[in-house]
Coordinates of N, CA and C in Angstrom, one line a residue:
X1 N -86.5 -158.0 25.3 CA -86.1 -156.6 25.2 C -84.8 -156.5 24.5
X2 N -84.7 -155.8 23.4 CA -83.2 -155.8 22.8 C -82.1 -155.1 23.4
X3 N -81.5 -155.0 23.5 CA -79.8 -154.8 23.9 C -78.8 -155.1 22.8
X4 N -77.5 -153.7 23.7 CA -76.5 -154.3 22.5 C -75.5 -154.9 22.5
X5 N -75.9 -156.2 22.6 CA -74.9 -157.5 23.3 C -74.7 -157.8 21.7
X6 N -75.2 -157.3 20.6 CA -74.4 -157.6 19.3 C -74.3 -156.7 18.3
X7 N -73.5 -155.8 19.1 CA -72.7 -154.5 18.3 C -71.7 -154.6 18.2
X8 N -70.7 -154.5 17.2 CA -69.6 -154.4 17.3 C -68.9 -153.9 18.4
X9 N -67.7 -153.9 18.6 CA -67.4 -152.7 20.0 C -66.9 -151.7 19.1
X10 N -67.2 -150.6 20.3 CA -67.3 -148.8 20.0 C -65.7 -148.5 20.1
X11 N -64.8 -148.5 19.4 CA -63.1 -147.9 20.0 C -63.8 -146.6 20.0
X12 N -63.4 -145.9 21.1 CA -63.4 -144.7 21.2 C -62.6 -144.0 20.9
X13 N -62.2 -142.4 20.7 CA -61.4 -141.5 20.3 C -61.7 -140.5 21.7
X14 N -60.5 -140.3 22.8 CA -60.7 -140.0 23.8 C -61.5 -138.2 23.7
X15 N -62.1 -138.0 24.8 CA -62.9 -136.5 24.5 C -61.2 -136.0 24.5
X16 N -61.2 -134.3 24.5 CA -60.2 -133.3 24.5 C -60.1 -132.3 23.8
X17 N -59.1 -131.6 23.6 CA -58.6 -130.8 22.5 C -57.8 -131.1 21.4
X18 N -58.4 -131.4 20.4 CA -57.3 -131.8 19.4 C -57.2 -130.5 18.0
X19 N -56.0 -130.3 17.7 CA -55.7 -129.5 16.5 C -55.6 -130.2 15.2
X20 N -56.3 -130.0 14.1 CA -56.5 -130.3 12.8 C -55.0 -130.1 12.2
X21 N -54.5 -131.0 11.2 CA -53.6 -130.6 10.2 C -53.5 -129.4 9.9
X22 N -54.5 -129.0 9.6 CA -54.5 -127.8 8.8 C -54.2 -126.5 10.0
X23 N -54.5 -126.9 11.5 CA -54.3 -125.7 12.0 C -55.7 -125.5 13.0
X24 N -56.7 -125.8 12.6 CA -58.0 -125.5 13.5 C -58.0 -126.3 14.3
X25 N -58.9 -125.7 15.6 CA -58.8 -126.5 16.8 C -60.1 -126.7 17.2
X26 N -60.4 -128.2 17.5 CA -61.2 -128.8 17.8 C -61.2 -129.4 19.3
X27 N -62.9 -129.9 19.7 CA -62.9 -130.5 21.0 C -63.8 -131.5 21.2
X28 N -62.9 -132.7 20.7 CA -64.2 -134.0 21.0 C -64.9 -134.3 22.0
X29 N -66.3 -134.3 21.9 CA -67.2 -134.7 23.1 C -67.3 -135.8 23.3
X30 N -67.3 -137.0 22.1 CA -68.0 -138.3 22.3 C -67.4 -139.0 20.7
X31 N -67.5 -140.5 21.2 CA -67.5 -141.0 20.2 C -68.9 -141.6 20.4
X32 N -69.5 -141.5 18.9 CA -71.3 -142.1 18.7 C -71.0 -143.0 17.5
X33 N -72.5 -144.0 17.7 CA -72.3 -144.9 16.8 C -73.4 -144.3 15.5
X34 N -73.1 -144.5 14.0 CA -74.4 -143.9 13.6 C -75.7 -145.2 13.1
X35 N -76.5 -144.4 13.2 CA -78.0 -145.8 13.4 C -78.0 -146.6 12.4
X36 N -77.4 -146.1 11.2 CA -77.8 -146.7 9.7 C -77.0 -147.9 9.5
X37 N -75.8 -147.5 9.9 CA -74.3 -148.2 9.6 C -73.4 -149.1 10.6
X38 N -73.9 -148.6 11.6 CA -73.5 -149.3 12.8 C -71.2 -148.4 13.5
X39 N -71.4 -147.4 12.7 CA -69.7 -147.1 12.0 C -69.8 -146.1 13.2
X40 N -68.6 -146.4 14.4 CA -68.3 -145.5 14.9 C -67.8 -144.0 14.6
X41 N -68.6 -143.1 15.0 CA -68.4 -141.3 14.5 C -67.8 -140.8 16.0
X42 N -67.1 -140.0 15.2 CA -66.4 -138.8 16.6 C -67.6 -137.8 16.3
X43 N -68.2 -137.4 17.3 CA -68.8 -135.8 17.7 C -67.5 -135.0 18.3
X44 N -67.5 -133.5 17.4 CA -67.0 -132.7 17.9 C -66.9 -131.3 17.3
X45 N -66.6 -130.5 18.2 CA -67.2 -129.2 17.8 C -66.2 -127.9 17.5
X46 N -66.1 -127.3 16.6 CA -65.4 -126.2 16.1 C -64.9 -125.8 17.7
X47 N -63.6 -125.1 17.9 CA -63.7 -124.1 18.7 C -63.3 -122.9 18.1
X48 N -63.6 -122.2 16.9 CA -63.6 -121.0 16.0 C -65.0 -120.5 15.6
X49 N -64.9 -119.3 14.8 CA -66.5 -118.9 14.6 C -67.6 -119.1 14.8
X50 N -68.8 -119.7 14.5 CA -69.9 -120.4 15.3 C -69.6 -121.5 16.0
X51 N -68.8 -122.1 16.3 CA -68.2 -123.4 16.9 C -69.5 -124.4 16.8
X52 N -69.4 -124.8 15.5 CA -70.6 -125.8 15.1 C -70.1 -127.3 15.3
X53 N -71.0 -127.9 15.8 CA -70.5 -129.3 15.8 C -71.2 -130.5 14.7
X54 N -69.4 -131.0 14.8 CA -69.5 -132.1 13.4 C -69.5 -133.2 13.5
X55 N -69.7 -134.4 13.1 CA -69.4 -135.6 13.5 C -68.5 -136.3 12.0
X56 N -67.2 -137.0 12.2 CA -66.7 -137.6 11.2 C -66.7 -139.3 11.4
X57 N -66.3 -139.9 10.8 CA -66.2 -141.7 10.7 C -64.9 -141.4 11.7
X58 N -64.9 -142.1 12.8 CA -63.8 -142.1 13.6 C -62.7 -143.0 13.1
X59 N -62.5 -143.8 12.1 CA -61.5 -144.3 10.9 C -60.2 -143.0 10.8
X60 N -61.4 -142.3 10.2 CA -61.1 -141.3 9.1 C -60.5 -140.0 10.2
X61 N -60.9 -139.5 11.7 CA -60.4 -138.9 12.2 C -59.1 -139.7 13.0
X62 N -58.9 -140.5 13.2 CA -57.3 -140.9 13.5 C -56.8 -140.7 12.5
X63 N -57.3 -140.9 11.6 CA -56.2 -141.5 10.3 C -55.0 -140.4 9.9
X64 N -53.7 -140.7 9.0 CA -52.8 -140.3 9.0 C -53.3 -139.6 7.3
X65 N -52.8 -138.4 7.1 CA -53.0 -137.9 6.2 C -51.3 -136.9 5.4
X66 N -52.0 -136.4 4.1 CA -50.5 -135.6 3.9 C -50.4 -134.4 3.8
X67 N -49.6 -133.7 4.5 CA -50.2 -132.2 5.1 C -49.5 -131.5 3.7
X68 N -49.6 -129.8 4.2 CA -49.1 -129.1 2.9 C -48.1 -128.9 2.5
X69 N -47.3 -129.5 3.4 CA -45.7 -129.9 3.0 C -45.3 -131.1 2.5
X70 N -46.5 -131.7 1.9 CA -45.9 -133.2 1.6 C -45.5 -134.3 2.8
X71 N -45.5 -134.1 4.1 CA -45.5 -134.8 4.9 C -46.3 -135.8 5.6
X72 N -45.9 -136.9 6.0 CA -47.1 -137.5 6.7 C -47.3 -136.8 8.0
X73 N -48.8 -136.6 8.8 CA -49.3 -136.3 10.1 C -50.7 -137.0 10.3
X74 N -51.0 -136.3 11.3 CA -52.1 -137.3 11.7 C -52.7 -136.0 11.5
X75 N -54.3 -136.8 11.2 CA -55.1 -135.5 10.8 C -55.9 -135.0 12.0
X76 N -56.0 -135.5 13.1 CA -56.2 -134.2 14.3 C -54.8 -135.2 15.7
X77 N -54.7 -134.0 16.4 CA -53.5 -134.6 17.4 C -54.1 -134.0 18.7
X78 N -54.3 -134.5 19.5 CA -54.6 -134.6 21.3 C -53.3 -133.7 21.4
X79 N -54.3 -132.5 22.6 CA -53.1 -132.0 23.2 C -54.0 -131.4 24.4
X80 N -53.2 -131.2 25.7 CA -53.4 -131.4 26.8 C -53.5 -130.1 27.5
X81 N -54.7 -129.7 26.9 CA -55.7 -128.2 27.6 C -55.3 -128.0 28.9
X82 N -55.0 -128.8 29.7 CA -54.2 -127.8 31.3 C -53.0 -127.4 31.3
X83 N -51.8 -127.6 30.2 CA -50.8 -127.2 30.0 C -50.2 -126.4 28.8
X84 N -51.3 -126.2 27.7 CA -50.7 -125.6 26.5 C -50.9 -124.4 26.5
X85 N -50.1 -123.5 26.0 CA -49.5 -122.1 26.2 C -50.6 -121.8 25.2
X86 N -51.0 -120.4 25.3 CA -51.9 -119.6 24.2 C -50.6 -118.7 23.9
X87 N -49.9 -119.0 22.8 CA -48.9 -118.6 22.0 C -49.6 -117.9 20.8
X88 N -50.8 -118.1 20.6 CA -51.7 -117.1 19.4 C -53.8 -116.9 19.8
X89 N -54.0 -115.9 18.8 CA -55.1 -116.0 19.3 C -55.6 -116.8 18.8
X90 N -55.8 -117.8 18.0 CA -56.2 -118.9 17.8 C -56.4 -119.9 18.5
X91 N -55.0 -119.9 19.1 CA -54.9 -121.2 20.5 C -56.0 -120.6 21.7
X92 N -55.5 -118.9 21.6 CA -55.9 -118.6 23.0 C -57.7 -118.5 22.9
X93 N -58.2 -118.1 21.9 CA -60.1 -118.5 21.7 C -60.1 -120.2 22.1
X94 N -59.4 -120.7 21.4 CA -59.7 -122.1 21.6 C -59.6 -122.6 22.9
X95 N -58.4 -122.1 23.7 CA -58.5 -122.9 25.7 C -59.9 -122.3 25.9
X96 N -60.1 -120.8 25.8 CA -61.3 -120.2 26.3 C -62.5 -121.2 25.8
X97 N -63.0 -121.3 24.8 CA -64.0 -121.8 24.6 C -64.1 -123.4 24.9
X98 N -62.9 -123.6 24.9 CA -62.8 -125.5 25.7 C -63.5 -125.4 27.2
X99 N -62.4 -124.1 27.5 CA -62.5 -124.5 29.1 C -64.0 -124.0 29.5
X100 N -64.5 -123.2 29.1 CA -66.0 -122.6 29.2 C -66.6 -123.4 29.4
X101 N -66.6 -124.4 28.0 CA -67.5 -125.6 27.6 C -67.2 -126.6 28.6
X102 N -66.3 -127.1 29.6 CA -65.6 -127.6 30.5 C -66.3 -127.2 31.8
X103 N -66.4 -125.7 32.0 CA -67.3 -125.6 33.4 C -68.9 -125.5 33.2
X104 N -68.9 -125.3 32.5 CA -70.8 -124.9 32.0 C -71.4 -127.3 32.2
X105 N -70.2 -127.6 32.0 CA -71.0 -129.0 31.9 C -70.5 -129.7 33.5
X106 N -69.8 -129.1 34.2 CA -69.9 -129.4 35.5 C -70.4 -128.4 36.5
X107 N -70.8 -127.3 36.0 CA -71.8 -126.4 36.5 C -71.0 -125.6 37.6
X108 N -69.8 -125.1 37.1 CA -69.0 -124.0 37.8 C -69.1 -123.0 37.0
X109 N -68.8 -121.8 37.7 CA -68.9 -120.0 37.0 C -67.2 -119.7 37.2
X110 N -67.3 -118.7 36.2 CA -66.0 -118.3 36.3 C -66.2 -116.6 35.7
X111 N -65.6 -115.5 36.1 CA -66.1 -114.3 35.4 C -65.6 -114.6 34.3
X112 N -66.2 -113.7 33.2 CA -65.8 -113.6 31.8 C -64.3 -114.0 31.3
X113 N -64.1 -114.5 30.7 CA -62.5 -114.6 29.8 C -62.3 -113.2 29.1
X114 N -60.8 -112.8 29.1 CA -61.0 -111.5 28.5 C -61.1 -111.8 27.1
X115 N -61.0 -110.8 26.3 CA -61.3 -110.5 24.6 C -59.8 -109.9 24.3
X116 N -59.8 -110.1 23.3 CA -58.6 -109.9 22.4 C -58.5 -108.3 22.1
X117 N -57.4 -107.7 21.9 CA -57.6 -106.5 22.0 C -57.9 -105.9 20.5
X118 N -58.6 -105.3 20.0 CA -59.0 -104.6 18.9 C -58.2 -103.3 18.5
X119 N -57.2 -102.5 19.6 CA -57.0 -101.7 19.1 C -55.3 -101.0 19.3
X120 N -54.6 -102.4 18.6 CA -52.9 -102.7 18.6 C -52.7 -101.9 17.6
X121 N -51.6 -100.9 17.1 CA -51.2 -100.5 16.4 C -49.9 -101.2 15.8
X122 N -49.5 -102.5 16.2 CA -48.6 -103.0 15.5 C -46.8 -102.8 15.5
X123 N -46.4 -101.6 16.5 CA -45.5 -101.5 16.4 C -44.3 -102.0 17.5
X124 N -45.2 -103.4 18.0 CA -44.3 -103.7 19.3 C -44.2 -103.0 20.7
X125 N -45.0 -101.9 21.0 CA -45.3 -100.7 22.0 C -44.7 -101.8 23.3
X126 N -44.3 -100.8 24.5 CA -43.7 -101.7 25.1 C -44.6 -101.6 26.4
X127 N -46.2 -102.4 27.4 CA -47.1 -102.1 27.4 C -47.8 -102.3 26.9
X128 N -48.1 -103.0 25.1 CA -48.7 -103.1 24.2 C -50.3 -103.8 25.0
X129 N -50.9 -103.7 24.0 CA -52.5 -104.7 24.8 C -52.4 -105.6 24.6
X130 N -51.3 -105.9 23.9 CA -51.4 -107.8 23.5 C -51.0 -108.3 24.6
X131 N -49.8 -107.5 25.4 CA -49.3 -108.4 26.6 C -50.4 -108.2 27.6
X132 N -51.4 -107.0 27.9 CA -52.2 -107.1 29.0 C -53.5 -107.7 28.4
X133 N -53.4 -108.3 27.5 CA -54.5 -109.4 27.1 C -54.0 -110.8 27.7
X134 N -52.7 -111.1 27.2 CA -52.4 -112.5 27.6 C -51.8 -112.5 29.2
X135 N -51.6 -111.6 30.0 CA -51.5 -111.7 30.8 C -52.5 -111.8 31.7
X136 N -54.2 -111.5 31.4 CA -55.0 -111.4 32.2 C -56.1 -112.6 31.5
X137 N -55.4 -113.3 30.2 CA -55.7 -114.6 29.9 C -55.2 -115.5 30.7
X138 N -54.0 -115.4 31.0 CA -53.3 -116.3 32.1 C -54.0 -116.8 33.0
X139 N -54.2 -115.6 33.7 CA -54.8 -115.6 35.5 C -56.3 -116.3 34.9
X140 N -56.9 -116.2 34.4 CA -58.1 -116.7 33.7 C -57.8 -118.3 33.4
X141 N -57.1 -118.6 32.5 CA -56.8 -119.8 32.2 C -56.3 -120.7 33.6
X142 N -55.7 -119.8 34.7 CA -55.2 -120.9 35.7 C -56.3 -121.2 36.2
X143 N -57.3 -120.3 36.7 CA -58.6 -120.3 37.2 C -59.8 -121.4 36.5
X144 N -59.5 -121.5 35.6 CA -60.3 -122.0 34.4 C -59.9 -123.4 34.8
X145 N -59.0 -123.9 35.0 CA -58.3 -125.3 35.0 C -58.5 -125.5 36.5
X146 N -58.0 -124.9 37.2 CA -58.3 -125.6 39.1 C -59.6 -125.7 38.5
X147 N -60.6 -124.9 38.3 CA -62.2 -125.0 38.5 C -62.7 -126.3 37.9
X148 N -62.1 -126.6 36.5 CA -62.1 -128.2 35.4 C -61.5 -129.3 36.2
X149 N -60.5 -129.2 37.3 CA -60.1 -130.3 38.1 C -61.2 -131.0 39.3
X150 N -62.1 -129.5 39.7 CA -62.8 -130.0 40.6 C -63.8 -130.9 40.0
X151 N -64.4 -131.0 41.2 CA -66.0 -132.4 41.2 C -66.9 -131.7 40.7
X152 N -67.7 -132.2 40.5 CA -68.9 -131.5 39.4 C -69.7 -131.1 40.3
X153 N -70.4 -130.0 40.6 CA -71.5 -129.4 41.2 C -72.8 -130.6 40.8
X154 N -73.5 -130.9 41.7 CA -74.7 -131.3 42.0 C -76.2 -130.8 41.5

């Protein structure tokens, strides 16, 4: 019966939330091996627009790259979804759709995450919807995380 007592070993690329150089935020599920090549790949999936999932050569996702400033960075960076602030909506879609993805695979409910507000006028209003968006993202996100700490439903 075959086994894989002669595969290279798999380094993995831990699951999480990681942000791209460029700014997009990602959420690795797995590191896979591919059939052809034997070359460890990161699976992981957009958390923006269709949140489609990609797989790259896990080499090539640690690897250090040169951002648009001419600097060295690493081209995705771990960051630690029970403590990072939704400081934009970008960040803030992305906890939501992590953490979603987080209780749907241990089979906890949570009501709806709120939506972004569509109808800001831009002048800093004091009241504005942006504060009672991220304010009722908060209470949601704290919720979101006790519920990701527990045991998985059965």
């Amino acid at each position: 019966m075959p086994d894989d007592s002669d595969l290279p070993p798999l380094v993995a690329v831990p699951p999480g939330l990681y942000r791209h150089h460029k700014g997009g935020w990602y959420a690795v599920l797995e590191t896979v091996r591919c059939s052809e090549t034997l070359q460890p790949m990161v699976l992981y999936r957009a958390l923006y627009g269709d949140a489609g999932k990609w797989v790259r050569p896990a080499g090539m996702f640690a690897e250090q790259v040169v951002d648009r400033n001419g600097q060295t960075a690493s081209r995705f960076t771990l960051h630690d979804a029970f403590t990072l602030a939704p400081t934009d909506v970008a960040t803030a879609q992305a906890l939501v759709l992590y953490f979603c993805d987080c209780l749907q695979r241990s089979a906890h409910t949570l009501w709806p995450a709120p939506t972004p507000p569509t109808s800001c006028c831009g002048r800093g209003c004091n009241g504005c919807v942006w504060e009672g968006y991220y304010t009722a993202l908060g209470h949601w996100l704290a919720e979101a995380r006790q519920l990701a700490r527990q045991p998985t439903h059965a």
